[in-house]
mmCIF file of C-alpha atoms in Angstrom:
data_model
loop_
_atom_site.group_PDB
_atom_site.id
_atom_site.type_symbol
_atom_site.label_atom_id
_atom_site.label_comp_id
_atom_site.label_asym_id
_atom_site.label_seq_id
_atom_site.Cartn_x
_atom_site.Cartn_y
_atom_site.Cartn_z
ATOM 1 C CA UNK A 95 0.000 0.000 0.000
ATOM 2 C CA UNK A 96 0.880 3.449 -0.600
ATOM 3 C CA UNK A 97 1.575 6.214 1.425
ATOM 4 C CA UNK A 98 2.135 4.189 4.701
ATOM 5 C CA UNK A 99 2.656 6.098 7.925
ATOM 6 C CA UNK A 100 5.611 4.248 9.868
ATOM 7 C CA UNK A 101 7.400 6.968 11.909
ATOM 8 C CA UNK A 102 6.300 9.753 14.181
ATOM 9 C CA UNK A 103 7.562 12.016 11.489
ATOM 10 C CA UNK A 104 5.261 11.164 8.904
ATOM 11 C CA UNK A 105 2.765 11.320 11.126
ATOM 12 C CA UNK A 106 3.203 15.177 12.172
ATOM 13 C CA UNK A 107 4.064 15.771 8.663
ATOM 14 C CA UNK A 108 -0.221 14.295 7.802
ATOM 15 C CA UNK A 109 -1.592 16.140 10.536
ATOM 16 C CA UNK A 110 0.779 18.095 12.749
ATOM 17 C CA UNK A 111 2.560 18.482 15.629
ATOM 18 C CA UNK A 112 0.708 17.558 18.725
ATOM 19 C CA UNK A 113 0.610 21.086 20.207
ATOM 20 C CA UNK A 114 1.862 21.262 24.136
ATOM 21 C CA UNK A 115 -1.007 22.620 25.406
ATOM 22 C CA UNK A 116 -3.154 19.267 25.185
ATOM 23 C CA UNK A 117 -0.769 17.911 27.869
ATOM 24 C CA UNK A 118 -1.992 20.867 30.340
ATOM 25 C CA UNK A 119 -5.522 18.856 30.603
ATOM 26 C CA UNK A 120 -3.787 16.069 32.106
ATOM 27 C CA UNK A 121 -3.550 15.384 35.976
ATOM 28 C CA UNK A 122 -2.117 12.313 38.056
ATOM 29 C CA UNK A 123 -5.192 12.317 40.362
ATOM 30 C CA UNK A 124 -8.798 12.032 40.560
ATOM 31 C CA UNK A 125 -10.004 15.528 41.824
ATOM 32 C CA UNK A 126 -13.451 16.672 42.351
ATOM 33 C CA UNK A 127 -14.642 17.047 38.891
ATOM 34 C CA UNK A 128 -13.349 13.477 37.847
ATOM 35 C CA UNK A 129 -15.410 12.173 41.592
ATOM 36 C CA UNK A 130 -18.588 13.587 40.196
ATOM 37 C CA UNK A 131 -18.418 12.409 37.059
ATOM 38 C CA UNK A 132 -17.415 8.788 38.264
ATOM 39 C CA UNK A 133 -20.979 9.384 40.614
ATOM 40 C CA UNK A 134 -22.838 9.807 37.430
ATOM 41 C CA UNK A 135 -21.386 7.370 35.019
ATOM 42 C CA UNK A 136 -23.458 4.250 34.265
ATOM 43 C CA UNK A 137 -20.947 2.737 31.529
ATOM 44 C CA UNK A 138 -16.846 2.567 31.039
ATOM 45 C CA UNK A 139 -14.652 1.390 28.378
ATOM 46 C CA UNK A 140 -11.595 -1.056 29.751
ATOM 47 C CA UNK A 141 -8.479 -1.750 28.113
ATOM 48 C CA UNK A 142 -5.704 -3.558 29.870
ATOM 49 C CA UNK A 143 -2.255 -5.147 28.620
ATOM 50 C CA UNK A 144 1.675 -5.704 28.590
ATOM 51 C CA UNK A 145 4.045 -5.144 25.800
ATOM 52 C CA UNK A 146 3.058 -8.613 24.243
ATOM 53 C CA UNK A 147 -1.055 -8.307 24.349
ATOM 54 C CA UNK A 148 -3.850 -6.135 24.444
ATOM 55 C CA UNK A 149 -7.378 -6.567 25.342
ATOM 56 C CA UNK A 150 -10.696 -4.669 26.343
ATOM 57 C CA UNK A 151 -13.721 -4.807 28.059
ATOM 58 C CA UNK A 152 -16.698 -3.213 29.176
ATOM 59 C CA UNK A 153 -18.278 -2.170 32.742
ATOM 60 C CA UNK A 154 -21.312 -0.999 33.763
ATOM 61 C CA UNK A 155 -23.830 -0.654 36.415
ATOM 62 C CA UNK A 156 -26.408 2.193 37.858
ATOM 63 C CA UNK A 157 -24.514 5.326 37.747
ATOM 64 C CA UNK A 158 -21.563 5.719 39.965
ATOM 65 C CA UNK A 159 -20.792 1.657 39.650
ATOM 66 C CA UNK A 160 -16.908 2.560 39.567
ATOM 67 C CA UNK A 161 -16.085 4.731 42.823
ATOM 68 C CA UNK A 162 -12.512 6.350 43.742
ATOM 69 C CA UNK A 163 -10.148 8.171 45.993
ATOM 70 C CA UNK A 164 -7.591 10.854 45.081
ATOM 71 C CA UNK A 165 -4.946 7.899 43.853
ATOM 72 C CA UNK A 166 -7.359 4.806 43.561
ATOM 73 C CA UNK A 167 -10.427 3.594 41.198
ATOM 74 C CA UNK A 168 -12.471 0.798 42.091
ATOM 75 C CA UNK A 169 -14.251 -1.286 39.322
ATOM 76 C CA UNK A 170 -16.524 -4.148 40.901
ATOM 77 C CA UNK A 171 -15.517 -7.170 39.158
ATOM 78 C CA UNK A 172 -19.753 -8.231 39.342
ATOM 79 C CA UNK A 173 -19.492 -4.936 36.662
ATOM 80 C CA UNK A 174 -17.281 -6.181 34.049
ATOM 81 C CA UNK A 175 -18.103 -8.487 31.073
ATOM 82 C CA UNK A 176 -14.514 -9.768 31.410
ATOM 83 C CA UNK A 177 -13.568 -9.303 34.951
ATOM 84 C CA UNK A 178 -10.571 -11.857 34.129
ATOM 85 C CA UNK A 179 -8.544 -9.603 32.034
ATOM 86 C CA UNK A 180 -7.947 -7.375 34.780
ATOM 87 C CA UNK A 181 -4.652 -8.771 36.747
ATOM 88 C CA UNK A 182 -2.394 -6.939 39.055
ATOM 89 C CA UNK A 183 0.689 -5.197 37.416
ATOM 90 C CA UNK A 184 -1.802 -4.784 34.169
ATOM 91 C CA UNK A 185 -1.474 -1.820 31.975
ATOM 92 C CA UNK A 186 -5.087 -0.051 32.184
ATOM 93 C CA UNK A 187 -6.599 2.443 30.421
ATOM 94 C CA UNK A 188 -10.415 3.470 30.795
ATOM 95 C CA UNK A 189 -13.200 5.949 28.878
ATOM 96 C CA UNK A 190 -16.559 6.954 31.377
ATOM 97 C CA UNK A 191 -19.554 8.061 29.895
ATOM 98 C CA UNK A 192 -22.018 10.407 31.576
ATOM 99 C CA UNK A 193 -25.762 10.056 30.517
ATOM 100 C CA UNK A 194 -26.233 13.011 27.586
ATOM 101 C CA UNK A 195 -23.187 14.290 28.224
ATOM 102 C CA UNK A 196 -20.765 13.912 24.556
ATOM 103 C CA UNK A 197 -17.784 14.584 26.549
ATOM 104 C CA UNK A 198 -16.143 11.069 28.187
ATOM 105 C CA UNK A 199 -13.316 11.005 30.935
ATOM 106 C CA UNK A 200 -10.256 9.171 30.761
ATOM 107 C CA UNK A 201 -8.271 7.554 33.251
ATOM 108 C CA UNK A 202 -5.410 5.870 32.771
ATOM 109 C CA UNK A 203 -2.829 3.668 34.896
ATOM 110 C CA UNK A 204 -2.057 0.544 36.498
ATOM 111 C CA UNK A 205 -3.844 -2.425 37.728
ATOM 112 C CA UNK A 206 -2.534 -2.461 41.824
ATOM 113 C CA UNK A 207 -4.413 -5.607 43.450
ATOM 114 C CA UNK A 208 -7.488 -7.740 43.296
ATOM 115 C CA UNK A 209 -9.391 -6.593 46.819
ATOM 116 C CA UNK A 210 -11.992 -9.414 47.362
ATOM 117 C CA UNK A 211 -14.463 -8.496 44.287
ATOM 118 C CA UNK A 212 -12.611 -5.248 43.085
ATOM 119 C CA UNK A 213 -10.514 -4.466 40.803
ATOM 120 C CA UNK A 214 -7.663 -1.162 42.473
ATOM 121 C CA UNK A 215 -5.945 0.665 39.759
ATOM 122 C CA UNK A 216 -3.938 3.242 40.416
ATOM 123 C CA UNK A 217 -4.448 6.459 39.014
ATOM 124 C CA UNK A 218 -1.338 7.968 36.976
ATOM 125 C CA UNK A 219 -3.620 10.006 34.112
ATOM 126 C CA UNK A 220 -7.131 11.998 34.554
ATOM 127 C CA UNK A 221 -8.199 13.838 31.970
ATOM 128 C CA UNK A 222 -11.198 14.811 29.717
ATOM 129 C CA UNK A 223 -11.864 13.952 26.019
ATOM 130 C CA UNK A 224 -13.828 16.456 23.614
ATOM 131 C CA UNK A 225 -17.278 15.301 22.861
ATOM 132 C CA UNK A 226 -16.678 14.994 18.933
ATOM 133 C CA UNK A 227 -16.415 11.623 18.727
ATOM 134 C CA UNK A 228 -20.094 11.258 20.177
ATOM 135 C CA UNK A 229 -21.281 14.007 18.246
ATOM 136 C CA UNK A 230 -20.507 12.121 14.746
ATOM 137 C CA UNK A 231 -21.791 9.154 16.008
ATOM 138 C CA UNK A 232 -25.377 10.655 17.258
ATOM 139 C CA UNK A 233 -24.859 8.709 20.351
ATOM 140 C CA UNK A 234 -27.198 10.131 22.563
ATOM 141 C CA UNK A 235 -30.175 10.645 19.846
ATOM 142 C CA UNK A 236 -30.322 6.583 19.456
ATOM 143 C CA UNK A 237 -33.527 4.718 20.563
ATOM 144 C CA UNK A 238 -33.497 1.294 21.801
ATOM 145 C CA UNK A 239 -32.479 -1.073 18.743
ATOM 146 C CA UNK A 240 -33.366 -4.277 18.806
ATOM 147 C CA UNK A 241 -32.673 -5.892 15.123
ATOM 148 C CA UNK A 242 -29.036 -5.337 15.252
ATOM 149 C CA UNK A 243 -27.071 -6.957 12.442
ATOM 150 C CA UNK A 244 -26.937 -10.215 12.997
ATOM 151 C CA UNK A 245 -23.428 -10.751 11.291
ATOM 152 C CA UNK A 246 -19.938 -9.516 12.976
ATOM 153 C CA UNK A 247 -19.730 -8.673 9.378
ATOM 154 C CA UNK A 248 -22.944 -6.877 8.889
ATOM 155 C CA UNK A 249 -22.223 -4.627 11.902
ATOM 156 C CA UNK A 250 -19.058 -3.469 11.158
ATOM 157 C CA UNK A 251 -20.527 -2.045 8.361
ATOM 158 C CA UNK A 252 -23.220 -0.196 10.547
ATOM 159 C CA UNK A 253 -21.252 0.610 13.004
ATOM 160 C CA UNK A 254 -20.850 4.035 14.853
ATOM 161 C CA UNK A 255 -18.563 4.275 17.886
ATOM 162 C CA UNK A 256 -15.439 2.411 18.149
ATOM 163 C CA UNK A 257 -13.616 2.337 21.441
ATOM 164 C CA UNK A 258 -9.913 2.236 20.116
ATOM 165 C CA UNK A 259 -7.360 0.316 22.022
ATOM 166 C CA UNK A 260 -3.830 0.711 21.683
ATOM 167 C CA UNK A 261 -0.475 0.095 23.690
ATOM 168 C CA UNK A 262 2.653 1.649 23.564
ATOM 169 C CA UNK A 263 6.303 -0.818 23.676
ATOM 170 C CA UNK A 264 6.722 0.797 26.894
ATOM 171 C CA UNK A 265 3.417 -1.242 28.322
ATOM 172 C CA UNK A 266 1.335 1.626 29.034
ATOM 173 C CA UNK A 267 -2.349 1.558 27.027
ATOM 174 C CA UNK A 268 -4.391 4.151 25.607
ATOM 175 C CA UNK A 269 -7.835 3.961 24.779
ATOM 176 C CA UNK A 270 -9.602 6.498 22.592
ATOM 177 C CA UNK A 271 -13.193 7.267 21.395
ATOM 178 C CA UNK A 272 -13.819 7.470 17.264
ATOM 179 C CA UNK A 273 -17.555 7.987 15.841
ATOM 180 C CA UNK A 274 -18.599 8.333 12.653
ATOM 181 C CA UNK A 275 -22.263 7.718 10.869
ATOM 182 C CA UNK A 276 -23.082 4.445 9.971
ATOM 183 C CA UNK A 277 -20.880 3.498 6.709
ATOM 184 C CA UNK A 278 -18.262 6.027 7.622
ATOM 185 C CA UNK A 279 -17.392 4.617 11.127
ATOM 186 C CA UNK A 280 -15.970 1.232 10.400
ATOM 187 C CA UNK A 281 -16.039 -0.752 6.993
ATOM 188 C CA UNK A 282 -14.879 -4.215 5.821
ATOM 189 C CA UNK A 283 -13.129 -4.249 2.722
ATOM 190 C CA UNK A 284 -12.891 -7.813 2.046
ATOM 191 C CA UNK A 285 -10.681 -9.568 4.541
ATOM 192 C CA UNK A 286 -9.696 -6.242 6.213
ATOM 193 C CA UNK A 287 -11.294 -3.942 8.466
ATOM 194 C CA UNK A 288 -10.581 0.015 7.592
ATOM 195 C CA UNK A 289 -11.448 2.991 9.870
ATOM 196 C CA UNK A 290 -10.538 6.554 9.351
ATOM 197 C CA UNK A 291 -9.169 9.517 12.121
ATOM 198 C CA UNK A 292 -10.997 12.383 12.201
ATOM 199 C CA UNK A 293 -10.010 15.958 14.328
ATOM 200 C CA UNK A 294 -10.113 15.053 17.823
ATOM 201 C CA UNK A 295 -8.064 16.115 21.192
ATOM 202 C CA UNK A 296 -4.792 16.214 18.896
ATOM 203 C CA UNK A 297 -3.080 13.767 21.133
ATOM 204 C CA UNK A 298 -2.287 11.258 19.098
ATOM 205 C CA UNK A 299 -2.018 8.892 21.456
ATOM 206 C CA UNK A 300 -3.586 5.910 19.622
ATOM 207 C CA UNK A 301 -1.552 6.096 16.569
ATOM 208 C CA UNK A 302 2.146 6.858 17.945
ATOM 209 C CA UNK A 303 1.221 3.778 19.632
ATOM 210 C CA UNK A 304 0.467 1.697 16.461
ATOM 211 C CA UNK A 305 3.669 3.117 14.999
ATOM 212 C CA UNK A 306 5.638 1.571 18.126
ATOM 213 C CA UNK A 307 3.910 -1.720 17.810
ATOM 214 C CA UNK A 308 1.242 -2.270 15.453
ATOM 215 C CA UNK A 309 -1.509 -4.603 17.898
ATOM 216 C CA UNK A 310 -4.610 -2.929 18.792
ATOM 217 C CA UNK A 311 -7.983 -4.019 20.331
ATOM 218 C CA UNK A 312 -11.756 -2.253 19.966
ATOM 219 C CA UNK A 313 -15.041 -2.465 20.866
ATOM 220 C CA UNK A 314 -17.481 -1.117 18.082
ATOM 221 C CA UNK A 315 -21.328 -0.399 18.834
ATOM 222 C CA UNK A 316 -23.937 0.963 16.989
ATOM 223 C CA UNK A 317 -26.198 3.171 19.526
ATOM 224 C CA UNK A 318 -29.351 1.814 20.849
ATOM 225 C CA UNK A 319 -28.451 -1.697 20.328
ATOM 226 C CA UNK A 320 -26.581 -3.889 23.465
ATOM 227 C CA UNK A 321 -24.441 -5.879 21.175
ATOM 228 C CA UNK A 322 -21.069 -5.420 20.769
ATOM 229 C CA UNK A 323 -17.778 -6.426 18.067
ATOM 230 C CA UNK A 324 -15.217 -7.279 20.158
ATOM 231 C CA UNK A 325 -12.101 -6.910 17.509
ATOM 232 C CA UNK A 326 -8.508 -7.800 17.794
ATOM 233 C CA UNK A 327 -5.731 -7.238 15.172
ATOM 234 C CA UNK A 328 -2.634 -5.542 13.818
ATOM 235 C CA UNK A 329 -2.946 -2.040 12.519
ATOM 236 C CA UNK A 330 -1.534 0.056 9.751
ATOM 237 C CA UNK A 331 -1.992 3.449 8.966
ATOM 238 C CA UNK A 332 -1.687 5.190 5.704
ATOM 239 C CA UNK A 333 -2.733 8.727 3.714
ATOM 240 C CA UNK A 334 -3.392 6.705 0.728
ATOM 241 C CA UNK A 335 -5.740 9.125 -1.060
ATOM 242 C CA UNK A 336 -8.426 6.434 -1.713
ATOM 243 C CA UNK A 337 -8.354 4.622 1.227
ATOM 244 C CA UNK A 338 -9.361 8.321 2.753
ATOM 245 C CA UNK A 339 -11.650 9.107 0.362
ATOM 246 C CA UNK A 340 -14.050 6.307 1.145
ATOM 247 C CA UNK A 341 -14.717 7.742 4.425
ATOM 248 C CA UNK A 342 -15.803 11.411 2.800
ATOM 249 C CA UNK A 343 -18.136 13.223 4.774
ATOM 250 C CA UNK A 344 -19.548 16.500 4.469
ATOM 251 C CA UNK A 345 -17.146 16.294 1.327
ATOM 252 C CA UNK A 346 -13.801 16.360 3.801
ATOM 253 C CA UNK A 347 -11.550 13.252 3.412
ATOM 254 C CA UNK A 348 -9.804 12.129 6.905
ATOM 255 C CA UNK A 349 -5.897 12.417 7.109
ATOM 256 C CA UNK A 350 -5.195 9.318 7.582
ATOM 257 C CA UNK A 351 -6.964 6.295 7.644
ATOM 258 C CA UNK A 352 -6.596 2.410 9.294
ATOM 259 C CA UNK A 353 -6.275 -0.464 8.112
ATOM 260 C CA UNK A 354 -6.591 -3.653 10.352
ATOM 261 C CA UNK A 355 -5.375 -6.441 8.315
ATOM 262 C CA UNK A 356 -7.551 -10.330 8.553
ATOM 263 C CA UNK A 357 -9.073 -8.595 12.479
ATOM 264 C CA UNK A 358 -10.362 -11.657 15.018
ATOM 265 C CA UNK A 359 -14.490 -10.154 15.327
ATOM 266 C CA UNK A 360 -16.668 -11.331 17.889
ATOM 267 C CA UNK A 361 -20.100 -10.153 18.362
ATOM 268 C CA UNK A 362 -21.551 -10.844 21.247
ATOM 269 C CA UNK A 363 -24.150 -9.239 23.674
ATOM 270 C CA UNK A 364 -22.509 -6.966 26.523
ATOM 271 C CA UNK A 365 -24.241 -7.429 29.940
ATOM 272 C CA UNK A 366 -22.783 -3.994 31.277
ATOM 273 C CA UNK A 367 -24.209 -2.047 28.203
ATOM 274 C CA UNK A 368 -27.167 -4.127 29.117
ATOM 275 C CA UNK A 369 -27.296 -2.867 32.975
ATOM 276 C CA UNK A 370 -26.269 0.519 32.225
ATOM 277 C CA UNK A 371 -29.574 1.133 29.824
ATOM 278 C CA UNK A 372 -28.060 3.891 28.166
ATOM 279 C CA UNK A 373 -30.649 4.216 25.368
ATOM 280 C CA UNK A 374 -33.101 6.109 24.895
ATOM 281 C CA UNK A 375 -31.490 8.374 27.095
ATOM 282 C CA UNK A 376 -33.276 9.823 29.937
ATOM 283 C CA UNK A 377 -32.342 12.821 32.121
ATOM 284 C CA UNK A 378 -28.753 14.327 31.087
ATOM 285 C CA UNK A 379 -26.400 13.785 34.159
ATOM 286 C CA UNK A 380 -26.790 16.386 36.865
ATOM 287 C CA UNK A 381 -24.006 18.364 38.341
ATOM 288 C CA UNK A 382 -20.973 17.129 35.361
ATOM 289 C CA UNK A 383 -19.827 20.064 33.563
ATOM 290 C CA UNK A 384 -17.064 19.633 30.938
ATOM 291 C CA UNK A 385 -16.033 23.103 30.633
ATOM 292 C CA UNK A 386 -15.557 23.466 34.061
ATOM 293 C CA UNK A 387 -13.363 20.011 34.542
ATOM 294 C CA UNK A 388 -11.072 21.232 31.659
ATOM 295 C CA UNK A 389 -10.149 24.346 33.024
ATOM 296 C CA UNK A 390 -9.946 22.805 36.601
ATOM 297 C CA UNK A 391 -7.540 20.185 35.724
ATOM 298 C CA UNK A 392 -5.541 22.787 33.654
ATOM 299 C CA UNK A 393 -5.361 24.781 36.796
ATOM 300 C CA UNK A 394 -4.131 21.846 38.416
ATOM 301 C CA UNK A 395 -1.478 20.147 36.293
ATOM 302 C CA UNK A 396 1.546 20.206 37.647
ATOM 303 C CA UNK A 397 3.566 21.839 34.638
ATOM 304 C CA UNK A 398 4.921 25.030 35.844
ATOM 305 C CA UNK A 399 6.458 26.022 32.483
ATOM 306 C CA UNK A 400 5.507 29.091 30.331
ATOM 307 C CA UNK A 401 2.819 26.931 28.800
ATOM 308 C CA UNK A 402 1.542 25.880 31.680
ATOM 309 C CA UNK A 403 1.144 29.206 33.343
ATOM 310 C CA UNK A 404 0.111 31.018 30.293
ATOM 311 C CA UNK A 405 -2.498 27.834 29.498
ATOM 312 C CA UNK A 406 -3.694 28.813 33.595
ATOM 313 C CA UNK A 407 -3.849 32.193 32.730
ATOM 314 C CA UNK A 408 -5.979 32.576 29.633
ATOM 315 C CA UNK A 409 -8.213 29.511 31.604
ATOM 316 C CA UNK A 410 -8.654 31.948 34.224
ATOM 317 C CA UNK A 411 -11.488 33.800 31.622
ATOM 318 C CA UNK A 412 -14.657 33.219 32.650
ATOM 319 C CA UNK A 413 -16.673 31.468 29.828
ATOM 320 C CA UNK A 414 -13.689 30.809 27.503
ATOM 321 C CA UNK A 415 -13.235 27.136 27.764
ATOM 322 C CA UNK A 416 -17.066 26.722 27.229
ATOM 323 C CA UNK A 417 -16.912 29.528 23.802
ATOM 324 C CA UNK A 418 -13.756 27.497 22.640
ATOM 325 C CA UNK A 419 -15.471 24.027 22.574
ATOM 326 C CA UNK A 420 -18.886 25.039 21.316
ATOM 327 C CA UNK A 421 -16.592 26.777 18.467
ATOM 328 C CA UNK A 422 -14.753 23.747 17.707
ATOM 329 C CA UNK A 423 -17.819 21.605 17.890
ATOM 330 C CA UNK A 424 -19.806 23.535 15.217
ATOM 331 C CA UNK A 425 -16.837 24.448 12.932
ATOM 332 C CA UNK A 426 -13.866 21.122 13.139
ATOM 333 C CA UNK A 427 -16.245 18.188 13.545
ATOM 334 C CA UNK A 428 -14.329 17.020 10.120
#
C-alpha cells in the first residue's frame, strides 16, 4: 500500500505536531470534577495489557458503579463483562460516559491488586476527552435497537462508535473514542477492516502507539443496540488518497486512515451495556460540567512552564473554555 505512515515524522508531517497545550488537561489524580463524574457514570470502556497483548472490556452498572479516591479507582468485578482480564501489574486504560453528556473522561494507569471483588488501579492520568467523537456518532439521539445486524460482518458495516485500544512498547495503554455515521465509522473491505481519524483532542495517542507496535484491540457499537464487536488485530496506517476518500463526509476526506489487516471479530451481547440502559437516554447527568473540569484540571497540572502558566492564565477567563469548545464543535467536527 501506498503512502504508509511508519514513523512519528510522517505522522506530524499528515496532521501536525501535537501542540503542548493538550498535555496541560492532564492530571495524576482524581479531583473533584473526575469524583462527580465517576458518581454519574453508568458505563466505562476497559483496556488492559503488557508489551506482548492487548485486550478490552466493558463495565457498567447504575450510575456511579466505579467509585474512587484521590490515587485509587475501584471497578466491581460483578461490573465487568470480562472481569478476568484485569490482573495486578496490568497496563489499564479506561473511557466513562455520563448520561447526555458527549464529553467522556479518561483515566489511565495501572492495575494495583485484586481486593476481594474489586478491581484497584492506580491512578497515573485523569483527563477529559472532547465530545466529537459522540457528536458524529449521534450517540445520545439513538432509541433502543433491537434488530441489530446479525453478522460480525454486517455490523461493522453499521457501526458508529469504536472504542480504540492501543499500547505503547513501553506497556502503558491508551484507549480512545472514534464515531462516525453508519458506513463512515468502520467498513470491511474484504478480509480487512478500515477505519478513518478524524479531528479530535490532537493527542495522538492511539496512533504513535500503532507506529511503536502495530496490535490494537476495539469495541465497536452501533447506539441503541446492546451488542457489541469485540475486535482484535494488527494495525496500519496510511494517507493513501483512496483509502481516505471512502470515508468522505460532508465532502472532507480524513488524514489518515486504518487499516486492520484479517481482524479476530466477535459479536456478542454486553451485559454492562445491558445494565447501564443507556438508550433512549433519559435525564442528562446532573451536576458534570465539561467546561468546568477542563479548566480545573488545567489549573491543576503540575507543569509550571511558560505553557503551563500562560495555558492557567488565559483559563482563568470566565466562559472561555465553554466559547472554545462550542466553536470547535460547530466548525472542526471534520
Amino acid at each position: 500500500m501506498n503512502e504508509q505512515i511508519d514513523s512519528v515524522d510522517k505522522l506530524e508531517a499528515v496532521i501536525g505536531k501535537r501542540p503542548p497545550v493538550v498535555d496541560l488537561k492532564v492530571i495524576d489524580h482524581l479531583d473533584e470534577t473526575a469524583l462527580r463524574w465517576l458518581a454519574a457514570s453508568p458505563l466505562a470502556f476497559v483496556t488492559t495489557g503488557d508489551a506482548r497483548e492487548i485486550a478490552i472490556t466493558l463495565a457498567g452498572g447504575a450510575p456511579g458503579f466505579a467509585t474512587g479516591d484521590r490515587e485509587t479507582l475501584r471497578l466491581p468485578l460483578a461490573t465487568i463483562d470480562d472481569p478476568a482480564l484485569l490482573r495486578p501489574g496490568a497496563a489499564f486504560a479506561s473511557l466513562f460516559l455520563a448520561p447526555g453528556i458527549g464529553e467522556t473522561l479518561r483515566i489511565n494507569g495501572t492495575v494495583t491488586a485484586i481486593d476481594a471483588d474489586t478491581a484497584l488501579v492506580r491512578v497515573e492520568e485523569c483527563y477529559g476527552h472532547c465530545a466529537k467523537a459522540l457528536i458524529r456518532s449521534d450517540f445520545w439521539s439513538a432509541g433502543r435497537l433491537d434488530d441489530a445486524p446479525a453478522t460480525a460482518a454486517g455490523f461493522v458495516d453499521a457501526g458508529r462508535f469504536l472504542a480504540l485500544a492501543t499500547i505503547d512498547d513501553n506497556g502503558h495503554a491508551d484507549l480512545s473514542p472514534k464515531g462516525d455515521p453508519a458506513g463512515c465509522m468502520t467498513r470491511m473491505d474484504g478480509a480487512a477492516l478500515w477505519f478513518a481519524d478524524r479531528p479530535g483532542n490532537r493527542r495522538t495517542d492511539s496512533f504513535r502507539n500503532l507506529i511503536a507496535q502495530p496490535r490494537m484491540a476495539g469495541a465497536l457499537l452501533i447506539p441503541g443496540s446492546t451488542q457489541i464487536v469485540i475486535l482484535r488485530g494488527e494495525a496500519l496506517l496510511t494517507s493513501d488518497a483512496a483509502a481516505r476518500e471512502r470515508f468522505t463526509v460532508r465532502d472532507k476526506a480524513p488524514l489518515l486512515a486504518v487499516r486492520v489487516a484479517e481482524p479476530g471479530l466477535e459479536l456478542r451481547a454486553s451485559p454492562a451495556l445491558e445494565r447501564a440502559a443507556l438508550w433512549p437516554a433519559g435525564e442528562k447527568a446532573e451536576g458534570i460540567d465539561p467546561a468546568r473540569m477542563f479548566t480545573a484540571h488545567v489549573k491543576l497540572n503540575k507543569d509550571k512552564g511558560l505553557t503551563a502558566r500562560l495555558g492557567g492564565l488565559v483559563m482563568s477567563i470566565p466562559g472561555l473554555m465553554q466559547k472554545g469548545l462550542d466553536s470547535d464543535y460547530k466548525n472542526n467536527l471534520y
